[in-house]
mmCIF file of C-alpha atoms in Angstrom:
data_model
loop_
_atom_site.group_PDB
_atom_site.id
_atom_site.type_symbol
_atom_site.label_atom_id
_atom_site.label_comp_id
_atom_site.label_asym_id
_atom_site.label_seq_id
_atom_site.Cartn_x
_atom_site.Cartn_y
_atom_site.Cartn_z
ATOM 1 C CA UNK A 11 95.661 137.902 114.782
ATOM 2 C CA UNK A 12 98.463 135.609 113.307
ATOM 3 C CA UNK A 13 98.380 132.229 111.776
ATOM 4 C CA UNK A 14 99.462 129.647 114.000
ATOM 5 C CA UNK A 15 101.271 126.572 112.234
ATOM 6 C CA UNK A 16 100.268 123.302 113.991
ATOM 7 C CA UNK A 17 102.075 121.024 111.482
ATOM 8 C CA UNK A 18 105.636 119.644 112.358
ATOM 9 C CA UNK A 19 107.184 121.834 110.607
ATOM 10 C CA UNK A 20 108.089 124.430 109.377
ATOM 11 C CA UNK A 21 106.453 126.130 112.722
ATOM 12 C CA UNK A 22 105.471 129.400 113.570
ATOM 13 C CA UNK A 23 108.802 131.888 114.327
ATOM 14 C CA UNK A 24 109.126 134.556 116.361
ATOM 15 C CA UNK A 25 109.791 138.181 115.585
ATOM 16 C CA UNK A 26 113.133 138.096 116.682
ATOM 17 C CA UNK A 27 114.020 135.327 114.511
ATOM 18 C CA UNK A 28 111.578 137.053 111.552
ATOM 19 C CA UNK A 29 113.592 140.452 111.925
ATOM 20 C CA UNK A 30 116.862 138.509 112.492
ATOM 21 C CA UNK A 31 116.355 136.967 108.762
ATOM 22 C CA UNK A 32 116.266 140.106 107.101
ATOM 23 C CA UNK A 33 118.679 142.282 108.773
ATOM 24 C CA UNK A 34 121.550 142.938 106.859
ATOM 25 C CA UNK A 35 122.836 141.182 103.426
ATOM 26 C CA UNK A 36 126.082 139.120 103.853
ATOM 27 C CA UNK A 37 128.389 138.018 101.312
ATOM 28 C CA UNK A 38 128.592 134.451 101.537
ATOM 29 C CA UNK A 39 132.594 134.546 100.906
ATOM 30 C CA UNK A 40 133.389 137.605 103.453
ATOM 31 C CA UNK A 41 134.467 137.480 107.111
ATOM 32 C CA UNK A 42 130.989 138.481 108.293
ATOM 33 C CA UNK A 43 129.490 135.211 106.978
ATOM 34 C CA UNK A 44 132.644 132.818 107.946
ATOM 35 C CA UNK A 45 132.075 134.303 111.441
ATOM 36 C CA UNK A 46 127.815 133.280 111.469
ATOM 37 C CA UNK A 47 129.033 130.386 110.377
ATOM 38 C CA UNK A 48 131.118 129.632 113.177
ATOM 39 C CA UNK A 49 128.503 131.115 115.446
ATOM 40 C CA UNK A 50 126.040 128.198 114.526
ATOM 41 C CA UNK A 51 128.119 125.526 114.410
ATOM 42 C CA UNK A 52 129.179 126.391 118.276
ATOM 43 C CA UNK A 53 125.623 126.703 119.061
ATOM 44 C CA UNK A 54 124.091 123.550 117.545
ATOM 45 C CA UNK A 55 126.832 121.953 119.368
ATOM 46 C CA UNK A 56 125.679 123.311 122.527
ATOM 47 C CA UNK A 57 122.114 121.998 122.251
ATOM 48 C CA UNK A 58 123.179 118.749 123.697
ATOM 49 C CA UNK A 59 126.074 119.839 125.526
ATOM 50 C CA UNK A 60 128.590 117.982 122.765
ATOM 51 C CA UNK A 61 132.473 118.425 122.792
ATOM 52 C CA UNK A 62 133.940 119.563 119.185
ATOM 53 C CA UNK A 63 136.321 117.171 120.161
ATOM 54 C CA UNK A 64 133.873 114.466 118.930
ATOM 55 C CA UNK A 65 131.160 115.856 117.298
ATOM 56 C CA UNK A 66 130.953 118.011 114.271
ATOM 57 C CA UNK A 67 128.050 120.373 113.118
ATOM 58 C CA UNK A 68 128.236 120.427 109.434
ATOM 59 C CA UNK A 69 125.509 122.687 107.381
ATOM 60 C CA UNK A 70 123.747 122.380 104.303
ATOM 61 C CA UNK A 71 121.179 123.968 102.548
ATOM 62 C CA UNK A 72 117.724 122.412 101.665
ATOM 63 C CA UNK A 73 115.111 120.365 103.784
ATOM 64 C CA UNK A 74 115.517 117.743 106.788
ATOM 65 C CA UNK A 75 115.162 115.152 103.636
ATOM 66 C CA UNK A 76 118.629 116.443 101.981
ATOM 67 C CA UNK A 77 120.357 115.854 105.421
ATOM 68 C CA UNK A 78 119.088 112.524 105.268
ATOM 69 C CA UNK A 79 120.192 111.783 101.619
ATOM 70 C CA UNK A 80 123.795 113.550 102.452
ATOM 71 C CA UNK A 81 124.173 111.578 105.715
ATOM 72 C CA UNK A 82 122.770 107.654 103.807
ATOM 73 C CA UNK A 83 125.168 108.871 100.475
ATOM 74 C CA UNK A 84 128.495 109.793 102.411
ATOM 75 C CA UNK A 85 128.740 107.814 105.464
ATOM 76 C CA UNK A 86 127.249 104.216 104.093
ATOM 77 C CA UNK A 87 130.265 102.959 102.112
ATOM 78 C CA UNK A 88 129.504 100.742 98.753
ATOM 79 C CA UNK A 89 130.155 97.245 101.232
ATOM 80 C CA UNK A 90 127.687 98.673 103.985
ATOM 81 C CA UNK A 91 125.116 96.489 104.810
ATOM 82 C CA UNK A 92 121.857 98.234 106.339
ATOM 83 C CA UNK A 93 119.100 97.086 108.463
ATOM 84 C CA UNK A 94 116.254 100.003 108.135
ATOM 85 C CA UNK A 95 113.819 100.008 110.622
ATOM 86 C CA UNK A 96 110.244 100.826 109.404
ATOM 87 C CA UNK A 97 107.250 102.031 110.943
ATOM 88 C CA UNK A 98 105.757 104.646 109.574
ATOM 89 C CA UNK A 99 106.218 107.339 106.043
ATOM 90 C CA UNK A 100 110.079 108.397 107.442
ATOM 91 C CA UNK A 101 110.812 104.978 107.977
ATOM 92 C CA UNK A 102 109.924 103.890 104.380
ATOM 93 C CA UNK A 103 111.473 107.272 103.018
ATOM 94 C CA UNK A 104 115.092 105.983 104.681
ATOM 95 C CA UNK A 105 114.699 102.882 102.792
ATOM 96 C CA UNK A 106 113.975 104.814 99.545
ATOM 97 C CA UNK A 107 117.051 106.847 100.128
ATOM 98 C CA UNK A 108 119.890 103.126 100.490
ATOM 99 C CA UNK A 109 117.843 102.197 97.742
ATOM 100 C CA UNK A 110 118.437 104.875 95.358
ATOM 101 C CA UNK A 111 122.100 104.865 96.482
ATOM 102 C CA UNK A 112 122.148 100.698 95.759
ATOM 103 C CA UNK A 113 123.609 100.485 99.073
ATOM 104 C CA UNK A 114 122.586 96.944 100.261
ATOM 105 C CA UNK A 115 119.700 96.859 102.947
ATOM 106 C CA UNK A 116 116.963 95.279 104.622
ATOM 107 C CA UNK A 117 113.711 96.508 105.941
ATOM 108 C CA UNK A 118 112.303 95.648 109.228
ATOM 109 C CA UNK A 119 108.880 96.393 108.581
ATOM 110 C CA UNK A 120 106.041 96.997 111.444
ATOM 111 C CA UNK A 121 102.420 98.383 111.231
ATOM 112 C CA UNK A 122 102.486 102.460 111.041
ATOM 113 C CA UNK A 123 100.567 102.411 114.333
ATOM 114 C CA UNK A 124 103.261 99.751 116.084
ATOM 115 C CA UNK A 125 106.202 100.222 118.511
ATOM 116 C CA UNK A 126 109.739 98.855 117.347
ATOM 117 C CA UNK A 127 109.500 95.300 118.604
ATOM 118 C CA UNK A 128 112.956 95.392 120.285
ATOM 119 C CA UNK A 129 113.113 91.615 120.703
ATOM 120 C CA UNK A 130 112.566 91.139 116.757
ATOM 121 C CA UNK A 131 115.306 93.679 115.904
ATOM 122 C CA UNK A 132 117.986 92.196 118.178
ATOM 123 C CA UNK A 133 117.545 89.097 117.004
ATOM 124 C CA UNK A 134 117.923 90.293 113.275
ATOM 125 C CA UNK A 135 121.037 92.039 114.502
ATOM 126 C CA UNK A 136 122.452 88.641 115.361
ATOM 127 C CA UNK A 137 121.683 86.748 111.999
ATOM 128 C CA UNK A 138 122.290 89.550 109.626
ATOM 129 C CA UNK A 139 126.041 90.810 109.451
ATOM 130 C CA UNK A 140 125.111 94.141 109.182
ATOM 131 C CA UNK A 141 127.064 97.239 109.304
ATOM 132 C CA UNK A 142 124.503 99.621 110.086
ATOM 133 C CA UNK A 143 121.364 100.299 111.176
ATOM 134 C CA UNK A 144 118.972 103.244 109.661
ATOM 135 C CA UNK A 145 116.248 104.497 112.189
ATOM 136 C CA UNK A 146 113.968 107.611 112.646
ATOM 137 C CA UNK A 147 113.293 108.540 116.233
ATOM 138 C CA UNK A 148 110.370 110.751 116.101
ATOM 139 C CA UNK A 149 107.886 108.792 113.375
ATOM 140 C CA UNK A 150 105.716 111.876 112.736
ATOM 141 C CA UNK A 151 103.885 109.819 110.833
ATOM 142 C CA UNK A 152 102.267 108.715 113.845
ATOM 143 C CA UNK A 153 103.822 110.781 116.777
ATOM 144 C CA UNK A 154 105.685 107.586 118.113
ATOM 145 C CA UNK A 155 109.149 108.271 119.753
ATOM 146 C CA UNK A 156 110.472 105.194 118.885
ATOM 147 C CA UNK A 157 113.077 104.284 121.911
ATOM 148 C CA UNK A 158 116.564 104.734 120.075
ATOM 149 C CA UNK A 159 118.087 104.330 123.500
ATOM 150 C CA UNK A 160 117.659 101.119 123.551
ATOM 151 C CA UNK A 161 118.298 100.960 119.550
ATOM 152 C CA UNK A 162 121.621 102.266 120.451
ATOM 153 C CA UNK A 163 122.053 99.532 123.277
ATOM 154 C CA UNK A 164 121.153 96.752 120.704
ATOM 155 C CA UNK A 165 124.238 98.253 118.232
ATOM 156 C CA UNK A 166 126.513 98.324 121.025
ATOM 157 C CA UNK A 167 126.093 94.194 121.543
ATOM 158 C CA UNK A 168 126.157 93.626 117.562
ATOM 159 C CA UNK A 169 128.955 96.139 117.301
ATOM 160 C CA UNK A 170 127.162 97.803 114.362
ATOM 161 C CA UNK A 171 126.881 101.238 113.584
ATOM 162 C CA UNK A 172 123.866 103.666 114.004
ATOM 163 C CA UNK A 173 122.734 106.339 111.770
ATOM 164 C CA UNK A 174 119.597 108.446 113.314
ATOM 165 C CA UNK A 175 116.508 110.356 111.462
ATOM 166 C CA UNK A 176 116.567 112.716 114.352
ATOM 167 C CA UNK A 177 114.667 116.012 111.692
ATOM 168 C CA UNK A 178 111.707 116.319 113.718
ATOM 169 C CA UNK A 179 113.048 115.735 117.166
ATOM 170 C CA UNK A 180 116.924 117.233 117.361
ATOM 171 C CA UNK A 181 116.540 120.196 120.470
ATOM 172 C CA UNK A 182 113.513 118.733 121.823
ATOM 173 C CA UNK A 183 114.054 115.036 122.624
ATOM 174 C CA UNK A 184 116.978 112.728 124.090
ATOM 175 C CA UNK A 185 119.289 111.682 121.794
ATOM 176 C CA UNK A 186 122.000 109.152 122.571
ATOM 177 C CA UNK A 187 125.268 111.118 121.772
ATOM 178 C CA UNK A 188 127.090 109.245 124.369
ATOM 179 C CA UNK A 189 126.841 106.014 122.530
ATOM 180 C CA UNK A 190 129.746 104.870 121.046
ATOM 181 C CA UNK A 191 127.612 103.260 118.306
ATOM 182 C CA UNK A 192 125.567 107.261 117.339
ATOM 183 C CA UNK A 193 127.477 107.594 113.987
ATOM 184 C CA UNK A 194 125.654 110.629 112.953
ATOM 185 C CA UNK A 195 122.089 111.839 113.379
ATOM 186 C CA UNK A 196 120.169 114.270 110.679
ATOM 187 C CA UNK A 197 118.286 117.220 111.562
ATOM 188 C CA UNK A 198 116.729 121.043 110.196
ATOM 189 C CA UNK A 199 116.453 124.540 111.069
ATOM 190 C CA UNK A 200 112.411 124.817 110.790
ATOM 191 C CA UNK A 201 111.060 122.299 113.148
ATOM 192 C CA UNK A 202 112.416 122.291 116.660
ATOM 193 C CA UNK A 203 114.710 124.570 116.382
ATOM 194 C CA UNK A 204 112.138 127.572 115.207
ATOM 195 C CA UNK A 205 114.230 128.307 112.518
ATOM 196 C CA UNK A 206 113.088 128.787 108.985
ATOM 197 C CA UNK A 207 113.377 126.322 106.056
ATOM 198 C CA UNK A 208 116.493 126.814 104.217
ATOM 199 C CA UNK A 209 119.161 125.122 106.224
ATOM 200 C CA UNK A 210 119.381 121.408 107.592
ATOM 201 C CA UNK A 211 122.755 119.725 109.641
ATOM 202 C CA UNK A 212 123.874 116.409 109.921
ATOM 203 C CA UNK A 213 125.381 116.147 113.670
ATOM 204 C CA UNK A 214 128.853 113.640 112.917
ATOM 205 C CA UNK A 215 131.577 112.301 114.478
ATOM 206 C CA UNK A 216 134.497 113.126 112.839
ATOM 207 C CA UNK A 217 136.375 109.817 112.356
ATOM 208 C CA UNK A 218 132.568 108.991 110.135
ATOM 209 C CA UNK A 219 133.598 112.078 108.159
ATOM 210 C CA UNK A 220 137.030 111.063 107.304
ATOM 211 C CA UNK A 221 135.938 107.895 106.198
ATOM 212 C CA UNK A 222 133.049 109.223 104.462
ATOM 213 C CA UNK A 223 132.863 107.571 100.854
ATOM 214 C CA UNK A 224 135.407 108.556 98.034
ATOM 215 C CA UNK A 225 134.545 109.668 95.732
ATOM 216 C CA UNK A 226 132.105 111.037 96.859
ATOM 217 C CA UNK A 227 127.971 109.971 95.638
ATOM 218 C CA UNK A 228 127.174 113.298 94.979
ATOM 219 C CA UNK A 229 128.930 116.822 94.397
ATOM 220 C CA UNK A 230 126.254 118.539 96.401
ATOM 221 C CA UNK A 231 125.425 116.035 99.367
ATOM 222 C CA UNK A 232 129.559 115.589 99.894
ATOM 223 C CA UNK A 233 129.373 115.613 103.821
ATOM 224 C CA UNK A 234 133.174 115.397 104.111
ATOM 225 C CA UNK A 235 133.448 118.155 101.285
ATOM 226 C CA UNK A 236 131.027 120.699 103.353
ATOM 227 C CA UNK A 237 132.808 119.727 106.754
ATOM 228 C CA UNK A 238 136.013 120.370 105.067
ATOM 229 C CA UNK A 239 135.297 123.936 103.951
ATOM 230 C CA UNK A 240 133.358 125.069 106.966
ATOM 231 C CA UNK A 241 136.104 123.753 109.321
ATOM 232 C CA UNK A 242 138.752 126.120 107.403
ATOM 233 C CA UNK A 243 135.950 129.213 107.777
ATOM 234 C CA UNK A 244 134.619 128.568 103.860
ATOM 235 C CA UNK A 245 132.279 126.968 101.675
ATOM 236 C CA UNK A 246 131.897 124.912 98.635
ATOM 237 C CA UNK A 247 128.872 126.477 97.654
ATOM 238 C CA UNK A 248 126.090 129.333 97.843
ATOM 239 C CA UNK A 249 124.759 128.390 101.713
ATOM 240 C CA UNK A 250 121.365 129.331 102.942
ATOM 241 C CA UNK A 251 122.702 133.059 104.105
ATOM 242 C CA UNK A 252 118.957 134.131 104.805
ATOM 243 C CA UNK A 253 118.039 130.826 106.538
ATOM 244 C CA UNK A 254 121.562 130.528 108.623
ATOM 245 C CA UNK A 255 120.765 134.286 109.878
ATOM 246 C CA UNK A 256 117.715 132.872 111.604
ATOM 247 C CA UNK A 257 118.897 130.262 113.071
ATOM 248 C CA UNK A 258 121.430 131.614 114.455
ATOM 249 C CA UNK A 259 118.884 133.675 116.041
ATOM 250 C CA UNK A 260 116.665 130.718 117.029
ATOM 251 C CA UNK A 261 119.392 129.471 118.596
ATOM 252 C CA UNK A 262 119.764 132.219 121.260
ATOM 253 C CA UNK A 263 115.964 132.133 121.763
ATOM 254 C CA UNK A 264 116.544 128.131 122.748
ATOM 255 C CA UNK A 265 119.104 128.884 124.817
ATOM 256 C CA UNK A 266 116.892 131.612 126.666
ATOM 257 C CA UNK A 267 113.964 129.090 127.005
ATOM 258 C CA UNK A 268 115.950 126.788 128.917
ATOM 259 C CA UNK A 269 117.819 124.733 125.757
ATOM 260 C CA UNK A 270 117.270 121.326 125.290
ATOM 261 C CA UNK A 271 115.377 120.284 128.610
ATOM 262 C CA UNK A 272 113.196 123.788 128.665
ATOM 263 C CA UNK A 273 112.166 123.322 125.302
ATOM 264 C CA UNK A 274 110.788 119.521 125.953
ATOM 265 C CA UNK A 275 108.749 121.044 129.184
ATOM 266 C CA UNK A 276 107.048 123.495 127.198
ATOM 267 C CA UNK A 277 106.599 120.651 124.203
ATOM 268 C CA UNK A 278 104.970 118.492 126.965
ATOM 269 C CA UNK A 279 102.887 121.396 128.724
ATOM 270 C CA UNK A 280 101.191 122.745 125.157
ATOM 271 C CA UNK A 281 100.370 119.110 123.847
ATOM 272 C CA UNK A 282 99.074 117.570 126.897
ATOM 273 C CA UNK A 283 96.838 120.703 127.509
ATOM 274 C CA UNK A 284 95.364 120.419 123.926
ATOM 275 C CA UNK A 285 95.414 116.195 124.549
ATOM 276 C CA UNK A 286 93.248 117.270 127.690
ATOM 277 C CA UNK A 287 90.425 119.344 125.898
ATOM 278 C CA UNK A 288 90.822 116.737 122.925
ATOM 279 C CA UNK A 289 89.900 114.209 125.940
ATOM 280 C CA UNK A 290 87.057 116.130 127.046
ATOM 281 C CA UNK A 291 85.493 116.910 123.515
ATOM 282 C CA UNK A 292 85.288 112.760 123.187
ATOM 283 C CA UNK A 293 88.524 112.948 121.008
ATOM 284 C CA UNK A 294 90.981 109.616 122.048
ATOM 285 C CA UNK A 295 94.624 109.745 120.865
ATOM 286 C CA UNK A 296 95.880 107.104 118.507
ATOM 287 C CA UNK A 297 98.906 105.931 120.270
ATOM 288 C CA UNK A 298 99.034 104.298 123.889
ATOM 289 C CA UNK A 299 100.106 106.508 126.572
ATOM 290 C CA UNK A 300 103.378 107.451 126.926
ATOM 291 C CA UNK A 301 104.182 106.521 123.463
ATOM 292 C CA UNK A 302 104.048 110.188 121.880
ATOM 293 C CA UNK A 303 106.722 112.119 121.306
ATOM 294 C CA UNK A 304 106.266 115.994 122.658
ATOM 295 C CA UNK A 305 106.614 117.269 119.601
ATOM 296 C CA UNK A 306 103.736 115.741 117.754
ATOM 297 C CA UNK A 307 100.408 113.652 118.656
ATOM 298 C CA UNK A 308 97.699 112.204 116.530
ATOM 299 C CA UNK A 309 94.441 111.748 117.819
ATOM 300 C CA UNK A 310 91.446 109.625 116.023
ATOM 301 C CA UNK A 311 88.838 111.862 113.967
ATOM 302 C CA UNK A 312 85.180 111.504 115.316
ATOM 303 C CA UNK A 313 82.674 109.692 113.552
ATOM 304 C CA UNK A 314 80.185 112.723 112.920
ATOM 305 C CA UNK A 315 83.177 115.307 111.770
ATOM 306 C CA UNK A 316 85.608 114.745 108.686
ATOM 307 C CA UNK A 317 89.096 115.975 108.401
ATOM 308 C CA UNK A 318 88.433 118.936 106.027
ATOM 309 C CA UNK A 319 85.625 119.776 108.122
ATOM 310 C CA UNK A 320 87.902 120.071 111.469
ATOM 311 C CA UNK A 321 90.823 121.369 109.092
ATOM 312 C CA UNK A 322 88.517 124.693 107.682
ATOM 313 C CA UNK A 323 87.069 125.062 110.795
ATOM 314 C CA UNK A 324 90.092 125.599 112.450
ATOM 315 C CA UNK A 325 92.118 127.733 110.087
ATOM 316 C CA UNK A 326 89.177 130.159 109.833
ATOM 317 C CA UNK A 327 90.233 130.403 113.394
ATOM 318 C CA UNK A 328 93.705 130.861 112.679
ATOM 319 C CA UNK A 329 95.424 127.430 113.394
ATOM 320 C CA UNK A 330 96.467 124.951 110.447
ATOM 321 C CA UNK A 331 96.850 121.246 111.745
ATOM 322 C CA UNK A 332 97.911 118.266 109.830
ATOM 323 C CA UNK A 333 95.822 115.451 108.113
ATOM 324 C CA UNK A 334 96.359 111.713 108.646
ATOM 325 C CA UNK A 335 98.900 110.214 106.106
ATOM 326 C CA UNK A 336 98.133 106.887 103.294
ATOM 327 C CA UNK A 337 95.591 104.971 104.704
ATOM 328 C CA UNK A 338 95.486 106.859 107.924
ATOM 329 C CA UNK A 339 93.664 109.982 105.936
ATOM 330 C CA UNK A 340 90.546 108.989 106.977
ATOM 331 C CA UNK A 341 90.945 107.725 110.660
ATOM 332 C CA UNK A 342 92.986 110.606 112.612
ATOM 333 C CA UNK A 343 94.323 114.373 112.552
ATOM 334 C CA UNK A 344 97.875 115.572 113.861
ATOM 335 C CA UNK A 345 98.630 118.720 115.896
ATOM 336 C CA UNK A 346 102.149 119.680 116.792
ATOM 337 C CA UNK A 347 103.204 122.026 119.291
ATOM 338 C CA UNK A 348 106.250 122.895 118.272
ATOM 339 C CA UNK A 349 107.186 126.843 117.162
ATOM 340 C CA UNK A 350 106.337 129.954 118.937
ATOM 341 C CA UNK A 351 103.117 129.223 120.635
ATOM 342 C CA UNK A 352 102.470 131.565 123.640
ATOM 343 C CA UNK A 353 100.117 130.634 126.185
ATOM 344 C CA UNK A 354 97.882 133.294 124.834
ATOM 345 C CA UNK A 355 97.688 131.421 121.405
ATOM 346 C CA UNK A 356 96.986 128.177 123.258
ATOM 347 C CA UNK A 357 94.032 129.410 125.098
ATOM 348 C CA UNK A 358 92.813 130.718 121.215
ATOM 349 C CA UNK A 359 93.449 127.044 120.265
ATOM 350 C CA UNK A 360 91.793 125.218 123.161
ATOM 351 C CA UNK A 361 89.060 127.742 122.638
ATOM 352 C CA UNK A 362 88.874 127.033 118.430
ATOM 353 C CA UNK A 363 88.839 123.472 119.418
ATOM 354 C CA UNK A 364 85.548 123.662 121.450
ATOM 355 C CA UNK A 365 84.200 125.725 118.957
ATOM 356 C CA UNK A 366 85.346 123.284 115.856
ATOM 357 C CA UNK A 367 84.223 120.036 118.105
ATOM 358 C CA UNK A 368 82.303 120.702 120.369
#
């Protein structure tokens, strides 16, 4: 019986992506990696149908977070001026990251439990000459899929740029690449994807890469630099070889699961199933209906039953789930059903969740 990972990330793999990792060894300056390379680049781009025309897949190695910090560093130049909206742990992390970088910002700041009040955030558009706007659209925090859609809609009328958290949501959720506004968006191999940890993208247009910041922030995080290289078949530095294997691999499994769209059903089908026995065992989620992404849901903990208690109870069973974050430890528990999670392991879960609970 295997471990099932119910934490957003990194998620449980399948055995074609855990046999595709070790395979063969590839030299990370030979033809046979240039050509993976390539490979992954096309595919990513394929996710959400994008032309290389306009968008650009450009890989790094490390977590969603070093995305993030490559994406805030090169495409937020030293005169940007960035409204970050906050509501919830990724929120505050973006702020952490202009901060850091002394880029100058302001946070929008809203309850960990709240919606984006759309209403407040247009009208700070409209007073506060800014450049940019910094947003996560899948607060895992909480589970929220804040409505970036309409974010994107607000940046059109202010004519300000958006850059997009998009780590625990990119190939499961809608992202608005059609906007004119969509600068960029960040993203990693290990969460929706069902890659392994390793490798992490920033999705770009390329007139935000050529006037990416010079010189550059950072030798390491130089988005331009890494676009540069992989778009002549190279790179700057040691990549991920083991990770981009994988994901290459994961990528082929999306595509067989339906891509984009086929991937959200079976999001949707595994959480409301467990969101259904939850219901029944007396468990209510924290967020208002409708307000969940598929990826991720939190749900409040009952009064007679503590997190470890649910959290040892279950991984005896073979399932890990995620505790409640800052103050939140004590009021709720998050389970993700993202990864390779057959309907076989779901009836072990629903099962394990009885047993736990009930």
């Amino acid at each position: 019986m295997r471990n099932i990972l119910l934490n957003p990330g990194p998620v449980s793999i399948s055995e074609g992506v855990r046999n595709a990792m070790v395979a063969e060894d590839l030299c990370h300056r030979e033809v046979e990696y240039f050509d993976l390379q390539d490979q992954v680049r096309k595919k990513l781009n394929l996710v959400y149908k994008l032309d290389e025309k306009h968008w650009v897949a450009v890989l790094l190695g490390g977590s969603g977070t070093t995305a993030l910090e490559a994406m805030v560093s090169s495409l937020l130049a030293p005169d940007a001026r960035v409204l970050v909206l906050e509501n919830g742990v990724y929120g505050e992390r973006l702020s952490r990251l202009v901060n850091i970088h002394r880029i100058s910002s302001k946070a929008l700041r809203q309850g960990w439990k709240d919606a984006w009040d759309l209403q407040k955030i247009s009208s700070e558009l409209q007073v506060g000459n800014y450049t940019h706007v910094l947003a996560v659209q899948h607060e895992t925090t909480t589970g929220r899929l804040n409505p970036v859609a309409d974010l994107a809609r607000l940046c059109e009328q202010s004519g300000v740029h958006l850059l997009l958290d998009a780590v625990s949501s990119f190939a499961a959720e809608e992202i608005p690449f059609d906007s004119p506004t969509l600068m960029a968006c960040a993203a990693t191999a290990n969460k929706c994807l069902h890659g392994i940890p390793g490798t992490c993208l920033v999705m770009a247009r390329p007139d935000a890469l050529a006037s990416a910041v010079q010189p550059a922030r950072s030798m390491t995080l130089d988005l331009a630099l890494w676009a540069d290289h992989q778009q002549r078949r190279s790179t700057p530095f040691t990549p991920a070889v083991t990770s981009l294997l994988a994901l290459n691999k994961s990528l082929d499994e999306l595509q067989f699961a339906g891509g984009r769209s086929g991937r959200h059903a079976r999001y949707q089908y595994l959480a409301n199933r467990v969101g259904t026995c939850l219901a029944g065992l007396g468990i209510r989620p924290m967020l208002e209906d409708g307000a969940s992404s598929c990826v991720l849901r939190s749900y409040a903990l009952p009064a007679d039953l503590s997190y470890e208690q649910l959290h040892e109870g279950l991984k005896l069973r073979g399932f890990v789930i995620y505790a409640g974050q800052g103050a939140l430890a004590s009021e709720m528990f998050r389970i993700s059903t993202m990864g390779d999670i057959s309907d076989y392991d779901l009836g072990r879960l629903l099962a394990a969740l009885e047993d736990v609970i009930g």
